[in-house]
PDB file of C-alpha atoms in Angstrom:
ATOM      1  CA  MET A  17      60.617  96.773 -41.110  1.00  0.00           C
ATOM      2  CA  ASP A  18      63.922  97.368 -39.370  1.00  0.00           C
ATOM      3  CA  GLN A  19      62.975 100.463 -37.417  1.00  0.00           C
ATOM      4  CA  VAL A  20      62.347  99.911 -33.696  1.00  0.00           C
ATOM      5  CA  LEU A  21      59.672 102.040 -32.019  1.00  0.00           C
ATOM      6  CA  SER A  22      60.535 103.954 -28.911  1.00  0.00           C
ATOM      7  CA  GLN A  23      58.535 103.644 -25.704  1.00  0.00           C
ATOM      8  CA  ASN A  24      56.795 106.975 -26.330  1.00  0.00           C
ATOM      9  CA  GLU A  25      55.794 105.859 -29.824  1.00  0.00           C
ATOM     10  CA  VAL A  26      54.431 102.561 -28.484  1.00  0.00           C
ATOM     11  CA  ASP A  27      52.361 104.395 -25.850  1.00  0.00           C
ATOM     12  CA  ALA A  28      51.022 106.806 -28.457  1.00  0.00           C
ATOM     13  CA  LEU A  29      50.049 103.912 -30.744  1.00  0.00           C
ATOM     14  CA  LEU A  30      48.228 102.067 -27.945  1.00  0.00           C
ATOM     15  CA  ASN A  31      46.323 105.223 -27.002  1.00  0.00           C
ATOM     16  CA  ALA A  32      45.304 105.748 -30.631  1.00  0.00           C
ATOM     17  CA  VAL A  33      43.980 102.185 -30.867  1.00  0.00           C
ATOM     18  CA  SER A  34      41.991 102.528 -27.640  1.00  0.00           C
ATOM     19  CA  ASP A  35      40.506 105.845 -28.811  1.00  0.00           C
ATOM     20  CA  GLY A  36      39.496 104.408 -32.164  1.00  0.00           C
ATOM     21  CA  ARG A  37      41.747 106.640 -34.259  1.00  0.00           C
ATOM     22  CA  VAL A  38      43.665 103.561 -35.432  1.00  0.00           C
ATOM     23  CA  GLU A  39      41.993 100.249 -36.295  1.00  0.00           C
ATOM     24  CA  GLY A  40      43.157  97.291 -34.260  1.00  0.00           C
ATOM     25  CA  PRO A  41      43.779  93.761 -35.570  1.00  0.00           C
ATOM     26  CA  ASP A  42      40.172  92.709 -34.819  1.00  0.00           C
ATOM     27  CA  ALA A  43      38.515  95.684 -36.454  1.00  0.00           C
ATOM     28  CA  GLY A  44      37.901  93.923 -39.765  1.00  0.00           C
ATOM     29  CA  LYS A  45      36.099  90.932 -38.282  1.00  0.00           C
ATOM     30  CA  GLN A  46      32.793  92.766 -37.958  1.00  0.00           C
ATOM     31  CA  ASP A  47      31.083  94.539 -40.842  1.00  0.00           C
ATOM     32  CA  ALA A  48      28.657  97.439 -40.813  1.00  0.00           C
ATOM     33  CA  SER A  49      25.654  95.167 -40.314  1.00  0.00           C
ATOM     34  CA  GLY A  50      27.019  93.967 -36.979  1.00  0.00           C
ATOM     35  CA  ILE A  51      27.549  90.387 -38.151  1.00  0.00           C
ATOM     36  CA  VAL A  52      30.599  88.711 -36.652  1.00  0.00           C
ATOM     37  CA  HIS A  53      32.370  86.128 -38.788  1.00  0.00           C
ATOM     38  CA  TYR A  54      32.391  82.657 -37.243  1.00  0.00           C
ATOM     39  CA  ASP A  55      35.155  80.188 -37.919  1.00  0.00           C
ATOM     40  CA  LEU A  56      33.596  76.722 -38.231  1.00  0.00           C
ATOM     41  CA  ALA A  57      37.011  75.112 -37.834  1.00  0.00           C
ATOM     42  CA  ASN A  58      37.310  76.536 -34.337  1.00  0.00           C
ATOM     43  CA  GLN A  59      35.087  74.577 -31.940  1.00  0.00           C
ATOM     44  CA  ASP A  60      35.264  76.989 -29.034  1.00  0.00           C
ATOM     45  CA  ARG A  61      32.217  76.624 -26.809  1.00  0.00           C
ATOM     46  CA  ILE A  62      30.629  79.479 -24.938  1.00  0.00           C
ATOM     47  CA  ILE A  63      29.667  78.171 -21.526  1.00  0.00           C
ATOM     48  CA  ARG A  64      26.875  80.296 -20.102  1.00  0.00           C
ATOM     49  CA  GLY A  65      26.054  80.023 -16.446  1.00  0.00           C
ATOM     50  CA  ARG A  66      27.635  78.106 -13.633  1.00  0.00           C
ATOM     51  CA  MET A  67      26.925  74.560 -12.569  1.00  0.00           C
ATOM     52  CA  PRO A  68      26.471  74.842  -8.792  1.00  0.00           C
ATOM     53  CA  THR A  69      25.356  71.238  -8.445  1.00  0.00           C
ATOM     54  CA  LEU A  70      28.751  70.144  -9.753  1.00  0.00           C
ATOM     55  CA  ASP A  71      30.349  72.041  -6.855  1.00  0.00           C
ATOM     56  CA  ILE A  72      28.068  70.188  -4.449  1.00  0.00           C
ATOM     57  CA  ILE A  73      29.140  66.877  -6.006  1.00  0.00           C
ATOM     58  CA  HIS A  74      32.797  67.810  -5.556  1.00  0.00           C
ATOM     59  CA  ASP A  75      32.227  68.778  -1.920  1.00  0.00           C
ATOM     60  CA  ARG A  76      30.536  65.443  -1.282  1.00  0.00           C
ATOM     61  CA  PHE A  77      33.406  63.661  -3.022  1.00  0.00           C
ATOM     62  CA  ILE A  78      35.936  65.460  -0.799  1.00  0.00           C
ATOM     63  CA  ARG A  79      34.235  64.239   2.364  1.00  0.00           C
ATOM     64  CA  LEU A  80      34.138  60.651   1.128  1.00  0.00           C
ATOM     65  CA  PHE A  81      37.641  60.559  -0.349  1.00  0.00           C
ATOM     66  CA  ARG A  82      39.170  62.127   2.770  1.00  0.00           C
ATOM     67  CA  ILE A  83      37.926  59.176   4.807  1.00  0.00           C
ATOM     68  CA  SER A  84      39.052  56.588   2.249  1.00  0.00           C
ATOM     69  CA  LEU A  85      42.524  58.081   1.757  1.00  0.00           C
ATOM     70  CA  SER A  86      43.112  58.568   5.478  1.00  0.00           C
ATOM     71  CA  ALA A  87      42.138  54.953   6.138  1.00  0.00           C
ATOM     72  CA  ALA A  88      44.489  53.699   3.404  1.00  0.00           C
ATOM     73  CA  LEU A  89      47.435  55.822   4.598  1.00  0.00           C
ATOM     74  CA  ARG A  90      46.618  55.378   8.293  1.00  0.00           C
ATOM     75  CA  LYS A  91      47.173  59.084   8.778  1.00  0.00           C
ATOM     76  CA  VAL A  92      45.094  62.199   8.417  1.00  0.00           C
ATOM     77  CA  ALA A  93      44.857  63.598   4.875  1.00  0.00           C
ATOM     78  CA  ASN A  94      43.223  66.987   4.332  1.00  0.00           C
ATOM     79  CA  ILE A  95      41.532  67.567   0.970  1.00  0.00           C
ATOM     80  CA  GLY A  96      40.085  70.740  -0.506  1.00  0.00           C
ATOM     81  CA  VAL A  97      39.039  72.163  -3.867  1.00  0.00           C
ATOM     82  CA  ASN A  98      41.661  74.534  -5.228  1.00  0.00           C
ATOM     83  CA  SER A  99      40.013  75.585  -8.493  1.00  0.00           C
ATOM     84  CA  SER A 100      37.273  74.500 -10.835  1.00  0.00           C
ATOM     85  CA  GLY A 101      36.328  75.932 -14.188  1.00  0.00           C
ATOM     86  CA  PRO A 102      36.362  75.592 -17.959  1.00  0.00           C
ATOM     87  CA  ILE A 103      39.608  75.502 -19.927  1.00  0.00           C
ATOM     88  CA  LYS A 104      40.671  74.344 -23.367  1.00  0.00           C
ATOM     89  CA  PHE A 105      41.915  70.800 -23.339  1.00  0.00           C
ATOM     90  CA  GLY A 106      45.067  71.731 -25.254  1.00  0.00           C
ATOM     91  CA  GLU A 107      45.980  74.444 -22.734  1.00  0.00           C
ATOM     92  CA  PHE A 108      45.474  72.046 -19.853  1.00  0.00           C
ATOM     93  CA  MET A 109      47.649  69.334 -21.389  1.00  0.00           C
ATOM     94  CA  ASN A 110      50.409  71.839 -22.184  1.00  0.00           C
ATOM     95  CA  SER A 111      50.498  72.862 -18.518  1.00  0.00           C
ATOM     96  CA  LEU A 112      51.311  69.321 -17.336  1.00  0.00           C
ATOM     97  CA  PRO A 113      54.946  68.399 -16.686  1.00  0.00           C
ATOM     98  CA  LEU A 114      56.666  65.264 -17.892  1.00  0.00           C
ATOM     99  CA  PRO A 115      56.277  62.723 -16.403  1.00  0.00           C
ATOM    100  CA  SER A 116      52.651  62.961 -15.230  1.00  0.00           C
ATOM    101  CA  CYS A 117      50.366  60.233 -13.955  1.00  0.00           C
ATOM    102  CA  LEU A 118      47.345  60.488 -16.251  1.00  0.00           C
ATOM    103  CA  ASN A 119      44.564  57.975 -15.665  1.00  0.00           C
ATOM    104  CA  ILE A 120      41.875  57.663 -18.344  1.00  0.00           C
ATOM    105  CA  LEU A 121      38.395  56.909 -17.021  1.00  0.00           C
ATOM    106  CA  ARG A 122      35.267  55.868 -18.884  1.00  0.00           C
ATOM    107  CA  ILE A 123      31.999  57.419 -17.691  1.00  0.00           C
ATOM    108  CA  GLU A 124      28.778  55.529 -18.413  1.00  0.00           C
ATOM    109  CA  PRO A 125      26.082  56.156 -19.536  1.00  0.00           C
ATOM    110  CA  LEU A 126      27.549  59.525 -20.566  1.00  0.00           C
ATOM    111  CA  ARG A 127      29.592  59.849 -23.735  1.00  0.00           C
ATOM    112  CA  GLY A 128      33.315  60.410 -23.612  1.00  0.00           C
ATOM    113  CA  SER A 129      36.121  59.818 -21.151  1.00  0.00           C
ATOM    114  CA  ALA A 130      37.606  61.744 -18.244  1.00  0.00           C
ATOM    115  CA  VAL A 131      41.189  62.120 -17.023  1.00  0.00           C
ATOM    116  CA  MET A 132      42.372  62.014 -13.418  1.00  0.00           C
ATOM    117  CA  VAL A 133      45.868  63.451 -13.050  1.00  0.00           C
ATOM    118  CA  ILE A 134      47.938  62.726  -9.953  1.00  0.00           C
ATOM    119  CA  GLU A 135      50.774  65.147  -9.431  1.00  0.00           C
ATOM    120  CA  SER A 136      54.152  63.407  -9.595  1.00  0.00           C
ATOM    121  CA  LYS A 137      55.454  64.591  -6.233  1.00  0.00           C
ATOM    122  CA  LEU A 138      52.152  63.626  -4.611  1.00  0.00           C
ATOM    123  CA  LEU A 139      52.305  60.141  -6.123  1.00  0.00           C
ATOM    124  CA  TYR A 140      55.852  59.600  -4.827  1.00  0.00           C
ATOM    125  CA  ALA A 141      54.793  60.800  -1.378  1.00  0.00           C
ATOM    126  CA  LEU A 142      51.746  58.504  -1.354  1.00  0.00           C
ATOM    127  CA  VAL A 143      53.871  55.521  -2.374  1.00  0.00           C
ATOM    128  CA  ASP A 144      56.401  56.349   0.340  1.00  0.00           C
ATOM    129  CA  SER A 145      53.626  56.687   2.921  1.00  0.00           C
ATOM    130  CA  LEU A 146      51.863  53.442   1.935  1.00  0.00           C
ATOM    131  CA  PHE A 147      55.117  51.521   2.351  1.00  0.00           C
ATOM    132  CA  GLY A 148      55.780  52.919   5.824  1.00  0.00           C
ATOM    133  CA  GLY A 149      57.812  56.009   4.934  1.00  0.00           C
ATOM    134  CA  ASN A 150      57.448  59.594   6.102  1.00  0.00           C
ATOM    135  CA  ASP A 151      55.742  60.811   2.860  1.00  0.00           C
ATOM    136  CA  VAL A 152      58.766  62.833   1.736  1.00  0.00           C
ATOM    137  CA  PRO A 153      58.965  62.877  -2.110  1.00  0.00           C
ATOM    138  CA  TYR A 154      62.046  62.816  -4.298  1.00  0.00           C
ATOM    139  CA  THR A 155      63.911  66.072  -4.501  1.00  0.00           C
ATOM    140  CA  LYS A 156      64.373  65.742  -8.261  1.00  0.00           C
ATOM    141  CA  ILE A 157      61.353  64.566 -10.223  1.00  0.00           C
ATOM    142  CA  GLU A 158      62.069  65.839 -13.735  1.00  0.00           C
ATOM    143  CA  GLY A 159      63.083  63.051 -16.073  1.00  0.00           C
ATOM    144  CA  LYS A 160      62.279  60.250 -13.605  1.00  0.00           C
ATOM    145  CA  ASP A 161      59.989  57.554 -14.956  1.00  0.00           C
ATOM    146  CA  PHE A 162      57.352  55.716 -12.911  1.00  0.00           C
ATOM    147  CA  THR A 163      57.998  52.127 -11.905  1.00  0.00           C
ATOM    148  CA  GLN A 164      55.401  49.369 -12.173  1.00  0.00           C
ATOM    149  CA  ILE A 165      54.856  49.447  -8.412  1.00  0.00           C
ATOM    150  CA  GLU A 166      54.211  53.192  -8.499  1.00  0.00           C
ATOM    151  CA  ILE A 167      51.735  52.756 -11.376  1.00  0.00           C
ATOM    152  CA  LYS A 168      49.890  50.009  -9.463  1.00  0.00           C
ATOM    153  CA  VAL A 169      49.732  52.233  -6.377  1.00  0.00           C
ATOM    154  CA  ALA A 170      48.370  55.057  -8.551  1.00  0.00           C
ATOM    155  CA  ARG A 171      45.702  52.744  -9.917  1.00  0.00           C
ATOM    156  CA  ARG A 172      44.759  51.695  -6.383  1.00  0.00           C
ATOM    157  CA  ILE A 173      44.317  55.351  -5.386  1.00  0.00           C
ATOM    158  CA  VAL A 174      42.341  56.099  -8.546  1.00  0.00           C
ATOM    159  CA  MET A 175      39.985  53.162  -7.975  1.00  0.00           C
ATOM    160  CA  SER A 176      39.344  54.351  -4.437  1.00  0.00           C
ATOM    161  CA  ALA A 177      38.617  57.849  -5.746  1.00  0.00           C
ATOM    162  CA  VAL A 178      36.341  56.401  -8.451  1.00  0.00           C
ATOM    163  CA  ASP A 179      34.196  54.582  -5.869  1.00  0.00           C
ATOM    164  CA  ASP A 180      33.749  57.774  -3.855  1.00  0.00           C
ATOM    165  CA  LEU A 181      33.061  59.773  -7.011  1.00  0.00           C
ATOM    166  CA  GLU A 182      30.265  57.398  -8.005  1.00  0.00           C
ATOM    167  CA  LYS A 183      28.705  57.774  -4.539  1.00  0.00           C
ATOM    168  CA  ALA A 184      28.949  61.558  -4.818  1.00  0.00           C
ATOM    169  CA  TRP A 185      27.181  61.543  -8.197  1.00  0.00           C
ATOM    170  CA  ALA A 186      24.478  59.044  -7.198  1.00  0.00           C
ATOM    171  CA  PRO A 187      21.869  61.509  -5.783  1.00  0.00           C
ATOM    172  CA  VAL A 188      22.138  63.723  -8.881  1.00  0.00           C
ATOM    173  CA  PHE A 189      22.768  61.364 -11.800  1.00  0.00           C
ATOM    174  CA  PRO A 190      23.921  57.758 -11.238  1.00  0.00           C
ATOM    175  CA  ILE A 191      27.053  57.025 -13.246  1.00  0.00           C
ATOM    176  CA  LYS A 192      29.435  54.089 -13.567  1.00  0.00           C
ATOM    177  CA  ILE A 193      33.123  54.965 -13.862  1.00  0.00           C
ATOM    178  CA  SER A 194      35.555  52.358 -15.137  1.00  0.00           C
ATOM    179  CA  TYR A 195      39.342  52.548 -15.224  1.00  0.00           C
ATOM    180  CA  SER A 196      40.823  52.352 -18.722  1.00  0.00           C
ATOM    181  CA  ARG A 197      44.608  52.846 -18.585  1.00  0.00           C
ATOM    182  CA  THR A 198      47.444  54.996 -17.226  1.00  0.00           C
ATOM    183  CA  GLU A 199      49.663  57.195 -19.389  1.00  0.00           C
ATOM    184  CA  ILE A 200      52.842  59.079 -18.494  1.00  0.00           C
ATOM    185  CA  ASN A 201      53.225  61.365 -21.503  1.00  0.00           C
ATOM    186  CA  PRO A 202      50.409  63.959 -21.945  1.00  0.00           C
ATOM    187  CA  GLN A 203      50.798  63.675 -25.726  1.00  0.00           C
ATOM    188  CA  PHE A 204      49.334  60.167 -25.607  1.00  0.00           C
ATOM    189  CA  VAL A 205      46.089  61.350 -24.012  1.00  0.00           C
ATOM    190  CA  ALA A 206      43.586  62.681 -26.546  1.00  0.00           C
ATOM    191  CA  ILE A 207      40.098  62.223 -25.147  1.00  0.00           C
ATOM    192  CA  VAL A 208      38.883  65.329 -27.043  1.00  0.00           C
ATOM    193  CA  PRO A 209      40.413  67.694 -29.629  1.00  0.00           C
ATOM    194  CA  PRO A 210      42.751  70.350 -28.177  1.00  0.00           C
ATOM    195  CA  SER A 211      40.280  73.149 -28.987  1.00  0.00           C
ATOM    196  CA  ASP A 212      37.415  71.571 -27.019  1.00  0.00           C
ATOM    197  CA  VAL A 213      36.490  72.892 -23.600  1.00  0.00           C
ATOM    198  CA  VAL A 214      36.850  70.724 -20.500  1.00  0.00           C
ATOM    199  CA  ILE A 215      35.861  71.241 -16.873  1.00  0.00           C
ATOM    200  CA  SER A 216      39.013  71.028 -14.786  1.00  0.00           C
ATOM    201  CA  THR A 217      38.838  70.633 -11.002  1.00  0.00           C
ATOM    202  CA  ALA A 218      41.953  70.596  -8.818  1.00  0.00           C
ATOM    203  CA  PHE A 219      41.802  68.891  -5.406  1.00  0.00           C
ATOM    204  CA  ASP A 220      44.595  69.842  -3.015  1.00  0.00           C
ATOM    205  CA  ILE A 221      45.773  67.015  -0.726  1.00  0.00           C
ATOM    206  CA  GLU A 222      47.797  67.864   2.353  1.00  0.00           C
ATOM    207  CA  LEU A 223      49.747  65.190   4.206  1.00  0.00           C
ATOM    208  CA  GLU A 224      51.934  65.629   7.266  1.00  0.00           C
ATOM    209  CA  LYS A 225      55.084  66.721   5.402  1.00  0.00           C
ATOM    210  CA  MET A 226      53.912  67.219   1.860  1.00  0.00           C
ATOM    211  CA  SER A 227      51.067  68.552  -0.269  1.00  0.00           C
ATOM    212  CA  GLY A 228      50.041  68.011  -3.878  1.00  0.00           C
ATOM    213  CA  SER A 229      47.025  67.980  -6.144  1.00  0.00           C
ATOM    214  CA  ILE A 230      44.783  65.581  -8.017  1.00  0.00           C
ATOM    215  CA  LYS A 231      43.076  67.060 -11.066  1.00  0.00           C
ATOM    216  CA  LEU A 232      39.871  65.742 -12.564  1.00  0.00           C
ATOM    217  CA  VAL A 233      39.165  66.740 -16.162  1.00  0.00           C
ATOM    218  CA  ILE A 234      35.749  66.045 -17.729  1.00  0.00           C
ATOM    219  CA  PRO A 235      34.895  67.232 -21.262  1.00  0.00           C
ATOM    220  CA  TYR A 236      32.122  69.793 -21.412  1.00  0.00           C
ATOM    221  CA  SER A 237      30.498  67.765 -24.201  1.00  0.00           C
ATOM    222  CA  THR A 238      30.183  64.861 -21.726  1.00  0.00           C
ATOM    223  CA  LEU A 239      28.336  66.973 -19.145  1.00  0.00           C
ATOM    224  CA  GLU A 240      26.253  68.924 -21.659  1.00  0.00           C
ATOM    225  CA  PRO A 241      23.388  66.346 -21.879  1.00  0.00           C
ATOM    226  CA  ILE A 242      22.807  66.638 -18.105  1.00  0.00           C
ATOM    227  CA  LYS A 243      23.589  70.347 -17.802  1.00  0.00           C
ATOM    228  CA  SER A 244      20.037  71.048 -16.607  1.00  0.00           C
ATOM    229  CA  LYS A 245      20.626  68.800 -13.585  1.00  0.00           C
ATOM    230  CA  LEU A 246      23.968  70.446 -12.814  1.00  0.00           C
ATOM    231  CA  SER A 247      22.573  73.979 -13.151  1.00  0.00           C
ATOM    232  CA  VAL A 248      20.059  73.489 -10.336  1.00  0.00           C
ATOM    233  CA  GLY A 249      21.079  75.519  -7.326  1.00  0.00           C
ATOM    234  CA  PHE A 250      20.062  72.946  -4.716  1.00  0.00           C
ATOM    235  CA  GLN A 251      20.130  69.163  -4.486  1.00  0.00           C
ATOM    236  CA  ASN A 252      18.957  67.047  -1.600  1.00  0.00           C
ATOM    237  CA  GLU A 253      21.437  64.651  -0.091  1.00  0.00           C
ATOM    238  CA  GLN A 254      18.821  61.950  -0.536  1.00  0.00           C
ATOM    239  CA  LEU A 255      15.251  61.646  -1.699  1.00  0.00           C
ATOM    240  CA  GLU A 256      13.320  62.560   1.434  1.00  0.00           C
ATOM    241  CA  VAL A 257       9.661  61.625   1.948  1.00  0.00           C
ATOM    242  CA  ASP A 258       7.374  64.391   3.172  1.00  0.00           C
ATOM    243  CA  HIS A 259       5.007  62.508   5.458  1.00  0.00           C
ATOM    244  CA  ILE A 260       2.984  65.638   6.296  1.00  0.00           C
ATOM    245  CA  TRP A 261       1.957  66.141   2.684  1.00  0.00           C
ATOM    246  CA  ILE A 262       1.348  62.414   2.209  1.00  0.00           C
ATOM    247  CA  ASN A 263      -1.029  62.288   5.186  1.00  0.00           C
ATOM    248  CA  ARG A 264      -2.803  65.454   4.053  1.00  0.00           C
ATOM    249  CA  ILE A 265      -3.323  64.174   0.512  1.00  0.00           C
ATOM    250  CA  LYS A 266      -4.417  60.801   1.875  1.00  0.00           C
ATOM    251  CA  SER A 267      -7.054  62.394   4.123  1.00  0.00           C
ATOM    252  CA  GLN A 268      -8.406  64.394   1.183  1.00  0.00           C
ATOM    253  CA  LEU A 269      -8.568  61.322  -1.024  1.00  0.00           C
ATOM    254  CA  MET A 270     -10.360  59.307   1.641  1.00  0.00           C
ATOM    255  CA  GLY A 271     -13.204  61.859   1.611  1.00  0.00           C
ATOM    256  CA  THR A 272     -13.660  61.707  -2.155  1.00  0.00           C
ATOM    257  CA  SER A 273     -16.965  60.264  -3.415  1.00  0.00           C
ATOM    258  CA  VAL A 274     -16.750  57.523  -6.062  1.00  0.00           C
ATOM    259  CA  ASN A 275     -19.454  55.861  -8.128  1.00  0.00           C
ATOM    260  CA  LEU A 276     -19.908  52.170  -7.302  1.00  0.00           C
ATOM    261  CA  THR A 277     -22.093  49.974  -9.519  1.00  0.00           C
ATOM    262  CA  VAL A 278     -23.006  46.273  -9.430  1.00  0.00           C
ATOM    263  CA  SER A 279     -23.504  44.405 -12.692  1.00  0.00           C
ATOM    264  CA  LEU A 280     -26.299  41.838 -12.379  1.00  0.00           C
ATOM    265  CA  GLY A 281     -25.545  40.404 -15.794  1.00  0.00           C
ATOM    266  CA  ASN A 282     -25.875  40.987 -19.531  1.00  0.00           C
ATOM    267  CA  CYS A 283     -27.948  39.612 -22.351  1.00  0.00           C
ATOM    268  CA  TRP A 284     -28.355  40.145 -26.065  1.00  0.00           C
ATOM    269  CA  ILE A 285     -31.743  41.022 -27.570  1.00  0.00           C
ATOM    270  CA  ASN A 286     -32.720  42.266 -31.012  1.00  0.00           C
ATOM    271  CA  LEU A 287     -34.673  45.418 -31.569  1.00  0.00           C
ATOM    272  CA  ARG A 288     -37.929  43.620 -32.566  1.00  0.00           C
ATOM    273  CA  ASP A 289     -38.030  41.664 -29.289  1.00  0.00           C
ATOM    274  CA  LEU A 290     -37.144  44.803 -27.365  1.00  0.00           C
ATOM    275  CA  MET A 291     -40.107  46.662 -28.854  1.00  0.00           C
ATOM    276  CA  GLU A 292     -42.438  43.789 -27.893  1.00  0.00           C
ATOM    277  CA  ILE A 293     -41.311  43.488 -24.244  1.00  0.00           C
ATOM    278  CA  ALA A 294     -44.211  43.650 -21.817  1.00  0.00           C
ATOM    279  CA  SER A 295     -44.662  43.465 -18.096  1.00  0.00           C
ATOM    280  CA  GLY A 296     -44.012  39.960 -16.786  1.00  0.00           C
ATOM    281  CA  ASP A 297     -41.543  38.920 -19.521  1.00  0.00           C
ATOM    282  CA  VAL A 298     -38.369  37.197 -18.353  1.00  0.00           C
ATOM    283  CA  LEU A 299     -34.874  38.058 -19.677  1.00  0.00           C
ATOM    284  CA  ILE A 300     -32.228  35.349 -19.332  1.00  0.00           C
ATOM    285  CA  LEU A 301     -28.881  36.858 -18.258  1.00  0.00           C
ATOM    286  CA  GLU A 302     -25.468  35.417 -19.074  1.00  0.00           C
ATOM    287  CA  ARG A 303     -24.757  34.697 -15.413  1.00  0.00           C
ATOM    288  CA  ASP A 304     -25.867  31.988 -12.991  1.00  0.00           C
ATOM    289  CA  CYS A 305     -27.901  33.162 -10.027  1.00  0.00           C
ATOM    290  CA  ASP A 306     -25.548  31.494  -7.549  1.00  0.00           C
ATOM    291  CA  LYS A 307     -22.379  33.192  -8.839  1.00  0.00           C
ATOM    292  CA  ALA A 308     -20.886  36.379  -7.406  1.00  0.00           C
ATOM    293  CA  LEU A 309     -21.621  39.663  -9.171  1.00  0.00           C
ATOM    294  CA  ASP A 310     -19.060  42.102 -10.578  1.00  0.00           C
ATOM    295  CA  VAL A 311     -18.602  45.307  -8.565  1.00  0.00           C
ATOM    296  CA  MET A 312     -17.339  48.295 -10.586  1.00  0.00           C
ATOM    297  CA  VAL A 313     -15.679  51.410  -9.096  1.00  0.00           C
ATOM    298  CA  GLU A 314     -15.763  54.312 -11.551  1.00  0.00           C
ATOM    299  CA  GLY A 315     -16.112  51.780 -14.377  1.00  0.00           C
ATOM    300  CA  ILE A 316     -13.159  49.640 -13.188  1.00  0.00           C
ATOM    301  CA  HIS A 317     -13.722  46.059 -12.067  1.00  0.00           C
ATOM    302  CA  LYS A 318     -12.442  45.975  -8.473  1.00  0.00           C
ATOM    303  CA  PHE A 319     -14.521  43.451  -6.481  1.00  0.00           C
ATOM    304  CA  ARG A 320     -16.948  40.542  -6.634  1.00  0.00           C
ATOM    305  CA  GLY A 321     -19.838  40.122  -4.219  1.00  0.00           C
ATOM    306  CA  ILE A 322     -23.174  38.524  -3.343  1.00  0.00           C
ATOM    307  CA  PRO A 323     -26.317  40.680  -3.427  1.00  0.00           C
ATOM    308  CA  GLY A 324     -28.659  40.916  -0.478  1.00  0.00           C
ATOM    309  CA  ILE A 325     -30.874  43.146   1.639  1.00  0.00           C
ATOM    310  CA  ILE A 326     -29.916  44.822   4.927  1.00  0.00           C
ATOM    311  CA  ARG A 327     -32.545  46.783   6.916  1.00  0.00           C
ATOM    312  CA  GLY A 328     -34.716  47.039   3.863  1.00  0.00           C
ATOM    313  CA  ASN A 329     -31.928  48.380   1.655  1.00  0.00           C
ATOM    314  CA  LYS A 330     -30.308  46.643  -1.287  1.00  0.00           C
ATOM    315  CA  ALA A 331     -26.712  45.661  -0.464  1.00  0.00           C
ATOM    316  CA  ILE A 332     -23.713  43.773  -1.802  1.00  0.00           C
ATOM    317  CA  LYS A 333     -21.396  41.611   0.268  1.00  0.00           C
ATOM    318  CA  ILE A 334     -17.799  41.726  -0.963  1.00  0.00           C
ATOM    319  CA  THR A 335     -16.381  38.229  -1.322  1.00  0.00           C
ATOM    320  CA  GLU A 336     -13.342  38.742  -3.574  1.00  0.00           C
ATOM    321  CA  LEU A 337     -10.837  41.473  -4.408  1.00  0.00           C
ATOM    322  CA  ILE A 338      -9.811  41.922  -8.033  1.00  0.00           C
ATOM    323  CA  GLY A 339      -6.308  43.120  -8.930  1.00  0.00           C
ATOM    324  CA  ASP A 340      -4.071  45.361  -6.762  1.00  0.00           C
ATOM    325  CA  ASN A 341      -6.221  47.255  -4.273  1.00  0.00           C
TER     326      ASN A 341
END
């Protein structure tokens, strides 16, 4: 088709599609029964609902990592969350420049790996600051490769971030993050297929003369087994003990009546002898008279004691505790 449509013809065609007079490209994907064809080769995931607990974890991580990074640089570093949300892994990797500092992390006991990306200009500024410079990055970054010193500095920063990230996750779901390797080319990082969905979080770091970002990418399939924990709208900073309720329950339990029985002993007798028992007969028990008796609480053996009489009432004197009381 060599004919080029004019602007008026394009506008008229778009209006016809929106009004339903002309079928669009997606009109044939749904039949009259309302069934939508699903492509099994496309593994797009529909993520329903937010994960507010994950935001709380990131906020806790920011507070911890701000202290760690400021102590390492010996200057104030401000950190904040720029964005967080689902994105296809292929789209995220295509958005990264070359070179990029991509650090692969292993998350246990969850399945899969995560990626922590340090922006190139931020890495150069951090290296310059750690070695006594004024955290001013290179003016031209494109095409410049990382040196071994810069990679070791990146690993040091990542390990510090990993420690704080583990502490941030601990109240919700304890995890162990281990460093795997560092890659420069995004094509060499394939933790999940390009069509899979990942949760990408960008942390903005502001130094005195420079700012950059650190991005944390976790596959959605890794977080899916604990999605119920991350979907809870509130998480305590720590497991707090409610002493008021404990004392109230304890006072109620202390007033509960329990059945206490004392076993004098046992013996075996056949039915013929039992039918012939008369007053004055003696039954020999399987227990010596000088040994302590078993004291049962609701059928559970808890004590041993010696029988006696106090003020005309039968009594038992506890001499031994059985088990954990």
